[in-house]
Short mmCIF file of C-alpha atoms in Angstrom, two decimals:
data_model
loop_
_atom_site.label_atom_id
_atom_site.label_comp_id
_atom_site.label_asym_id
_atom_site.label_seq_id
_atom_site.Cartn_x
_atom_site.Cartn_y
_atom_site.Cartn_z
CA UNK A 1 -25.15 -23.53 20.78
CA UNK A 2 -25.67 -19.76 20.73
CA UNK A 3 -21.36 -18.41 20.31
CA UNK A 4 -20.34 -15.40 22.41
CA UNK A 5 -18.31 -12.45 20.07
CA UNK A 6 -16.63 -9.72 20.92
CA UNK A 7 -15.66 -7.02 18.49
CA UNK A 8 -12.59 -5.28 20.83
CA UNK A 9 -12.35 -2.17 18.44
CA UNK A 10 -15.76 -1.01 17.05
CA UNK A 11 -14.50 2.56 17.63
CA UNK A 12 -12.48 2.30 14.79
CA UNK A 13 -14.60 1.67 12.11
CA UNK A 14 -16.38 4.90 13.15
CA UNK A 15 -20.09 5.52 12.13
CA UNK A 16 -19.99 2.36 9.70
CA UNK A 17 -23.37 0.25 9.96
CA UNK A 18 -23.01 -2.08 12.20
CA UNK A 19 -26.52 -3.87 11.71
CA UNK A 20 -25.07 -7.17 9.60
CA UNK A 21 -23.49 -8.09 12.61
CA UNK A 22 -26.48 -7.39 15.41
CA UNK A 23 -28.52 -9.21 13.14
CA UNK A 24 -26.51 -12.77 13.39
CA UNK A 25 -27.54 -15.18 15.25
CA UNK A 26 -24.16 -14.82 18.29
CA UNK A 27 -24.32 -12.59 21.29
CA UNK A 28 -22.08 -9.86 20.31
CA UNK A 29 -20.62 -7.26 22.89
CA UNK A 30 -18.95 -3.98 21.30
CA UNK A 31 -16.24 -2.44 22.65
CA UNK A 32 -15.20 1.05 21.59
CA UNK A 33 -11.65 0.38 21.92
CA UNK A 34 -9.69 -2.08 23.99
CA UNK A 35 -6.08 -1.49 25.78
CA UNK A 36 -3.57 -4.95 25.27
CA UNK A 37 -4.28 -5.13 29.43
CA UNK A 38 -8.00 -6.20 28.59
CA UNK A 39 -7.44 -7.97 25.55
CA UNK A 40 -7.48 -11.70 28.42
CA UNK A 41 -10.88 -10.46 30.19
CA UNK A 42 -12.98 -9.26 27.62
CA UNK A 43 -12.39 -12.44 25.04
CA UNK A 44 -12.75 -15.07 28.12
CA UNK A 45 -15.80 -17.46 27.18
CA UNK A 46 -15.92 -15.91 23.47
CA UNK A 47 -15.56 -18.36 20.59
CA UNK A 48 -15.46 -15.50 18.01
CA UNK A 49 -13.11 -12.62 18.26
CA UNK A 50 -13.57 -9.26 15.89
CA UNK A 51 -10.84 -7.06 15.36
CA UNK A 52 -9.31 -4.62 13.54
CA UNK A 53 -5.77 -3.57 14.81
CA UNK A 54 -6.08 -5.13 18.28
CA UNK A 55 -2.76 -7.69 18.46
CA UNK A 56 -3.58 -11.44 19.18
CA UNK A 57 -0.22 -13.33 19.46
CA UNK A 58 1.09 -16.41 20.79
CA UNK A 59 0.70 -15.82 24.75
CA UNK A 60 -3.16 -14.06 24.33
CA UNK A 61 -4.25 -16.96 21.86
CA UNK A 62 -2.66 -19.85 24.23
CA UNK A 63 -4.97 -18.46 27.32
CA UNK A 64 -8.24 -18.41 24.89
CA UNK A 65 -9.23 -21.99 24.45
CA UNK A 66 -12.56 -21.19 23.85
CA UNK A 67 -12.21 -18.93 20.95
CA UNK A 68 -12.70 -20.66 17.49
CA UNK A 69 -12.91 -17.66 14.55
CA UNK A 70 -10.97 -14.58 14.46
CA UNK A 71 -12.63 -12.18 11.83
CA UNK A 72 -9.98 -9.06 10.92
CA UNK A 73 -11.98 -6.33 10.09
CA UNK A 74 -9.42 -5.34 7.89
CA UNK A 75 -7.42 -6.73 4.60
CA UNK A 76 -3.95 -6.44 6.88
CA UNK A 77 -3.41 -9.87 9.27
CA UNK A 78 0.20 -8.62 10.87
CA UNK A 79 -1.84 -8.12 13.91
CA UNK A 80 -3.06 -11.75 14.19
CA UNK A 81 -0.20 -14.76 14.92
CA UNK A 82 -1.71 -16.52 12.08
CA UNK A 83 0.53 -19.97 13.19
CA UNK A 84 -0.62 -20.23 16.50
CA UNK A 85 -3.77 -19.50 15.28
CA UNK A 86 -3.75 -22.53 13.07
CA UNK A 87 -1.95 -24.86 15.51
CA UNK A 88 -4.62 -23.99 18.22
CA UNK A 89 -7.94 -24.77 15.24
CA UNK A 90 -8.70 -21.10 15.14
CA UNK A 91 -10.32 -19.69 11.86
CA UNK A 92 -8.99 -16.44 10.75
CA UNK A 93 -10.60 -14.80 7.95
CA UNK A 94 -9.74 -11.23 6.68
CA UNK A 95 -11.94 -9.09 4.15
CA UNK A 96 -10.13 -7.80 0.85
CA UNK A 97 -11.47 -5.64 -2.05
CA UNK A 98 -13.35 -3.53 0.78
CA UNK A 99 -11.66 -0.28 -0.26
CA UNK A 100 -10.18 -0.67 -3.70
CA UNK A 101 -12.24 2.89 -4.73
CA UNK A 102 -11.28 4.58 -1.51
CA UNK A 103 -7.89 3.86 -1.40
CA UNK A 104 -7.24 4.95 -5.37
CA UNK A 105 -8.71 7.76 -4.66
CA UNK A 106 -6.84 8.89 -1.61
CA UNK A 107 -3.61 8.02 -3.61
CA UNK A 108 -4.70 10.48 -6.28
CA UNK A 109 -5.78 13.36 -3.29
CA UNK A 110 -2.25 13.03 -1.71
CA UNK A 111 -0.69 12.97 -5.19
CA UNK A 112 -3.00 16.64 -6.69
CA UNK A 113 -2.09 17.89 -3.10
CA UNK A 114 1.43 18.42 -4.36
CA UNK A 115 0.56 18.26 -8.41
CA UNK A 116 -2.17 21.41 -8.35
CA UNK A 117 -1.01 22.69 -5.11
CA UNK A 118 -4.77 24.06 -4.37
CA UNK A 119 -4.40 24.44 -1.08
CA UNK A 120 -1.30 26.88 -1.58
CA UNK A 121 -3.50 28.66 -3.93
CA UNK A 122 -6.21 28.81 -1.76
CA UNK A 123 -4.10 30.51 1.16
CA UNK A 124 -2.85 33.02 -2.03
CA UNK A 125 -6.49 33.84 -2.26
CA UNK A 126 -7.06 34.66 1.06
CA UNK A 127 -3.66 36.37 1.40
CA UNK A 128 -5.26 38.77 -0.61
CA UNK A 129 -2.23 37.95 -3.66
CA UNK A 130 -4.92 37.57 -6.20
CA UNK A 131 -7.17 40.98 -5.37
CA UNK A 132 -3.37 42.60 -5.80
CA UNK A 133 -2.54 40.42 -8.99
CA UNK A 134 -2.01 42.61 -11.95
CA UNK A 135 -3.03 39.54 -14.24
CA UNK A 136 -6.13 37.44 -14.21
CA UNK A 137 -4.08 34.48 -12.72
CA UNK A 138 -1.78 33.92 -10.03
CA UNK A 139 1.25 31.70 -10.63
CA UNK A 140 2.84 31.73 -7.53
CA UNK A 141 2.99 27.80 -7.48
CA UNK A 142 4.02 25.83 -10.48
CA UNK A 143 1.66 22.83 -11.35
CA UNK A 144 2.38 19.58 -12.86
CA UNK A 145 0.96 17.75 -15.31
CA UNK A 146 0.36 13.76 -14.19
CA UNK A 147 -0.21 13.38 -18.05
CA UNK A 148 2.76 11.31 -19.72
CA UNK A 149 4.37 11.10 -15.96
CA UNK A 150 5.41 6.81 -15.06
CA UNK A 151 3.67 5.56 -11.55
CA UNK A 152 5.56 3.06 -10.33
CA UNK A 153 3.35 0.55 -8.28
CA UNK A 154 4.73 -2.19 -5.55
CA UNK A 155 2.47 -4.26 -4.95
CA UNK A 156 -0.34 -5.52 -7.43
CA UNK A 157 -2.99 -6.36 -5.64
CA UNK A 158 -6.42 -5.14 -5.60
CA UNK A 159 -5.52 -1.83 -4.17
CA UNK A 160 -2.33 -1.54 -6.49
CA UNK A 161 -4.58 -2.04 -9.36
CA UNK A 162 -7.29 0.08 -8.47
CA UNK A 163 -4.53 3.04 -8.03
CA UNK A 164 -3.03 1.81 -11.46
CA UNK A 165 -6.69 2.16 -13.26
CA UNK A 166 -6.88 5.98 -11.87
CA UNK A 167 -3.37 6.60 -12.91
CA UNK A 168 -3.89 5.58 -16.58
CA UNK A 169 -7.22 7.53 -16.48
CA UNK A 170 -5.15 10.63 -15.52
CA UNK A 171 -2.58 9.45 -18.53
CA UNK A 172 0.16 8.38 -16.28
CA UNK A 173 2.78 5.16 -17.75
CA UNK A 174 2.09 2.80 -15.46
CA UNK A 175 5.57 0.27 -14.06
CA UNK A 176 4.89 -2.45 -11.97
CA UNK A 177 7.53 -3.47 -9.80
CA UNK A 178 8.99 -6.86 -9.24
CA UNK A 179 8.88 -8.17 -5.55
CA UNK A 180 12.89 -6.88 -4.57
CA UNK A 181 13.94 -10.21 -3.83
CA UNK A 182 13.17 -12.21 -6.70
CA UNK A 183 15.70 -13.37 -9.38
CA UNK A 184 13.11 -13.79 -12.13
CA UNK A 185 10.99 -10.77 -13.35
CA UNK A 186 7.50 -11.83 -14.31
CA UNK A 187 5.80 -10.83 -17.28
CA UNK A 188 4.34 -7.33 -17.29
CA UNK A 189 6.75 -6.74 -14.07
CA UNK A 190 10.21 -4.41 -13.85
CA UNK A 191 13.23 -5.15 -11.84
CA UNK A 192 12.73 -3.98 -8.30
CA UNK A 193 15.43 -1.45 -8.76
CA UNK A 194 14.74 -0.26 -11.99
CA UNK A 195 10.83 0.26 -11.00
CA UNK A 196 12.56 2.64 -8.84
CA UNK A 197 14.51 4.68 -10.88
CA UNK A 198 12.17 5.23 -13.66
CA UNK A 199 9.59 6.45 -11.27
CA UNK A 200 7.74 9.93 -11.12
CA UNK A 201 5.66 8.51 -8.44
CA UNK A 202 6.45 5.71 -6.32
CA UNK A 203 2.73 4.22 -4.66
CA UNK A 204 3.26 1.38 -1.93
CA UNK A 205 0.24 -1.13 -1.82
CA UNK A 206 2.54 -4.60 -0.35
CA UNK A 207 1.50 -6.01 2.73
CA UNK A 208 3.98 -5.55 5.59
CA UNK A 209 6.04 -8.51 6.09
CA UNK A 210 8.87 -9.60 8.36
CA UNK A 211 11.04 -9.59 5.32
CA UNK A 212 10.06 -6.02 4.30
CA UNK A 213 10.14 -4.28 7.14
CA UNK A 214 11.74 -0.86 5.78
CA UNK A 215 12.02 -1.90 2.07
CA UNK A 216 12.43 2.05 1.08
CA UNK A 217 15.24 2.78 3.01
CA UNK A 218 17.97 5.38 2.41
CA UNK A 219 19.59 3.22 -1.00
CA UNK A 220 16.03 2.43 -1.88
CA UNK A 221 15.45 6.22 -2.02
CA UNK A 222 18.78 7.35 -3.67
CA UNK A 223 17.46 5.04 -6.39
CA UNK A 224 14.69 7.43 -7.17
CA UNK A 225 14.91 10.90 -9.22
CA UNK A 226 15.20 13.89 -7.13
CA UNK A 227 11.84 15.06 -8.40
CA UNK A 228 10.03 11.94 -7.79
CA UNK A 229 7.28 11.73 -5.23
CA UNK A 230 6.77 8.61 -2.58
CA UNK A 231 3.22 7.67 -1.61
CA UNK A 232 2.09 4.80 0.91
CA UNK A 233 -0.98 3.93 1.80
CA UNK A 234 -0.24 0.46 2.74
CA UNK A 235 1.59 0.06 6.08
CA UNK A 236 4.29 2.56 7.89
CA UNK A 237 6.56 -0.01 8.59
CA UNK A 238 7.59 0.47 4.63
CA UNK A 239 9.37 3.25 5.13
CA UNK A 240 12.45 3.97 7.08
CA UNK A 241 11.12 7.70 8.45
CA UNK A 242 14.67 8.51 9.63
CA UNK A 243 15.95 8.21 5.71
CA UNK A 244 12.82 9.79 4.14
CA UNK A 245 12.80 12.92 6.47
CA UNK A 246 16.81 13.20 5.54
CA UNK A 247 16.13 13.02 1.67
CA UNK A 248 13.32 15.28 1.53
CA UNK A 249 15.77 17.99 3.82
CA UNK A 250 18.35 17.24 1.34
CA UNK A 251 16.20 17.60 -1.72
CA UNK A 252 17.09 14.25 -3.15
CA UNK A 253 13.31 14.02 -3.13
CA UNK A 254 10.65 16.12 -4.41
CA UNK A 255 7.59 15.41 -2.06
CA UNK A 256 6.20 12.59 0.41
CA UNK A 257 2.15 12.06 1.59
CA UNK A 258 2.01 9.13 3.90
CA UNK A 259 -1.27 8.07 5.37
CA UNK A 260 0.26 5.04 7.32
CA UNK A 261 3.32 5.84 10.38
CA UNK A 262 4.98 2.52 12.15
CA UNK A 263 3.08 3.29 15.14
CA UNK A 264 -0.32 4.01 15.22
CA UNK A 265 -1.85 6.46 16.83
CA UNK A 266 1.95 7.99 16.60
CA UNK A 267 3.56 9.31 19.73
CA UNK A 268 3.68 13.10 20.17
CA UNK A 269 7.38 13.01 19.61
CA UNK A 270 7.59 11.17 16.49
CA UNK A 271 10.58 12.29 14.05
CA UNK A 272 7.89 12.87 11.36
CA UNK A 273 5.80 15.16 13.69
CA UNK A 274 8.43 16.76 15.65
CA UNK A 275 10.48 17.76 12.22
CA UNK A 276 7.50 18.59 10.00
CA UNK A 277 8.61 19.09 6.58
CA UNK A 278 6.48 21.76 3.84
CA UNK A 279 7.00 18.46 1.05
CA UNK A 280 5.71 15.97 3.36
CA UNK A 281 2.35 15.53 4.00
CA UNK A 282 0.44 12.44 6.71
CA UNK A 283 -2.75 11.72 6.92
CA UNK A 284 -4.16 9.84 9.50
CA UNK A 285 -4.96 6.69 8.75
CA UNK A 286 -7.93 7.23 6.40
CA UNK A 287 -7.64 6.05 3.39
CA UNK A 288 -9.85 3.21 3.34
CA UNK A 289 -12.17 4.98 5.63
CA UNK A 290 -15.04 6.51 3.12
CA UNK A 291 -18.11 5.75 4.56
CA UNK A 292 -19.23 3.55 1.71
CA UNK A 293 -16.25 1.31 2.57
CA UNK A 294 -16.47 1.00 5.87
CA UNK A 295 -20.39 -0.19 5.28
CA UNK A 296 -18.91 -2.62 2.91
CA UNK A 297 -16.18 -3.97 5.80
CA UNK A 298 -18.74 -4.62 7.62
CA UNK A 299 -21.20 -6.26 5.41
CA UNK A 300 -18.34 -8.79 4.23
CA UNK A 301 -17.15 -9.18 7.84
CA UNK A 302 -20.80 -10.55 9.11
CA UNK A 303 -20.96 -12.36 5.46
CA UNK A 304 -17.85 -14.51 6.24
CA UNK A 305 -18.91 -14.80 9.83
CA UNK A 306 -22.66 -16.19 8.68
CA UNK A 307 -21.00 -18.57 6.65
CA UNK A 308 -18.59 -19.93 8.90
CA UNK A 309 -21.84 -20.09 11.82
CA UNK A 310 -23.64 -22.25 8.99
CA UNK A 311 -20.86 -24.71 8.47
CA UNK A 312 -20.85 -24.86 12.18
CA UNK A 313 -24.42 -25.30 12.91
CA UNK A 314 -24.16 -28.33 9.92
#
């Protein structure tokens, strides 16, 4: 039996080599993107379904009897129903350690943006400030050393301790926080609360769950020091935007750099957007997104998927 896949959101894994997957042995249709009004027609007759952020819940997964593997080009599942998956005999297999490197990194680019301020200086430069400076330096914006400072990570994962190695290379105390609701603190772990308040930085790498839907809400951020700075790279629905945008205008923080928003792509009149803030900086999404990465996604993606063909086939 030759299966039938259909990989509903190519477009968003860009320019990443798709090849490992053409080269298995399934007929495999690629769609760009795909709107939830398509999701029905363009997985009818499949047996394997690849997505990244494209939702398949209860209703979509009851009118696919056919379909048999879900891959999740992605290390997040919140867009799968994982237990109807299961009651209906569908595989669902997701692909971790894909970005560990890439997402470090773009932890420690949001964090400099605000630590070395180089694009400030840069705009100084071309300003003409320096040309008029009568020293050989400008010190227009005040730089911080990371050196000595704690990062406070929730969430040890891969990604969490990826960002941790980096932050220890820069010299940074490193405070790993305890999940909020436990009433045991594991070894090597601080109390969810007091992670918070002894943080200089504050870098979210937990999945998003249905109990942690904004976990850093307005007491969650009161917890923190006014000059601490918040960083997630993990999912949007972390952070209550409403009570971040109201402590950074009341200076109870110092600085914010999200690269993940509750909705994504955002809506044009997003509170975030619509109320931008010189301390808080979004990026788009991209933090797992170096090229190298997304080759890797791939590579794993059609590696699971050739395995799970083989124990078919046997």
């Amino acid at each position: 039996m030759t299966f039938t896949a259909a990989f509903l959101d190519a477009g968003s894994v860009g320019k990443a080599v798709l090849s490992p997957l053409q080269q298995l042995p399934i007929q495999l249709k690629l769609y760009p993107s795909t709107g939830p009004e398509h999701v029905l027609t363009r997985l009818q007759g499949c047996q394997i379904a690849i997505v990244n952020k494209v939702v398949l819940d209860e209703t979509t997964l009851r009118q696919l009897p056919e379909l048999r593997y879900i891959a999740v080009t992605a290390t997040g599942t919140n867009n799968i129903d994982l237990t109807a998956a299961a009651a209906a005999g569908i595989r669902v297999e997701n692909v971790e350690d894909y970005a560990s490197a890439a997402v470090a990194q773009h932890v420690f680019a949001l964090l400099l943006y605000f630590s070395n301020h180089c694009q400030a200086y840069q705009q100084s430069v071309q300003r003409g400030d320096w040309s008029k400076s009568p020293h050989f330096c400008l010190l227009d914006h005040p730089m911080q050393e990371l050196a000595g400072q704690t990062m406070t990570i929730l969430g040890y994962g891969t990604l969490g301790q990826a960002t941790a190695k980096l932050a220890q290379a820069f010299g940074m105390h490193i405070c790993i926080a305890e999940r909020p609701e436990s009433t045991s603190c594991r070894p090597g772990r601080t109390p969810f609360k007091q992670a918070l308040e002894q943080a200089d930085v504050l870098s979210l790498h937990c999945p998003l769950t249905v109990n942690n839907h904004h976990l850093i809400g307005a007491e969650q951020l009161a917890w923190l020091k006014p000059t601490a700075i918040l960083i997630n790279t993990a999912r949007g629905g972390l952070v209550d935007p409403a009570a971040l945008l109201s402590a950074l205008q009341q200076n109870k923080l110092q600085a914010a750099a999200l690269d993940v928003l509750e909705q994504e792509p955002p809506a044009s009149d997003h509170p975030l957007l619509q109320q931008p803030h010189p301390r808080l900086l979004i990026t788009p999404h991209v933090a797992w997104a170096t090229q190298a990465a997304r080759n890797r996604l791939i590579a794993k993606t059609a590696n699971q998927l050739g395995h799970w063909l083989k124990q078919e086939a046997g």
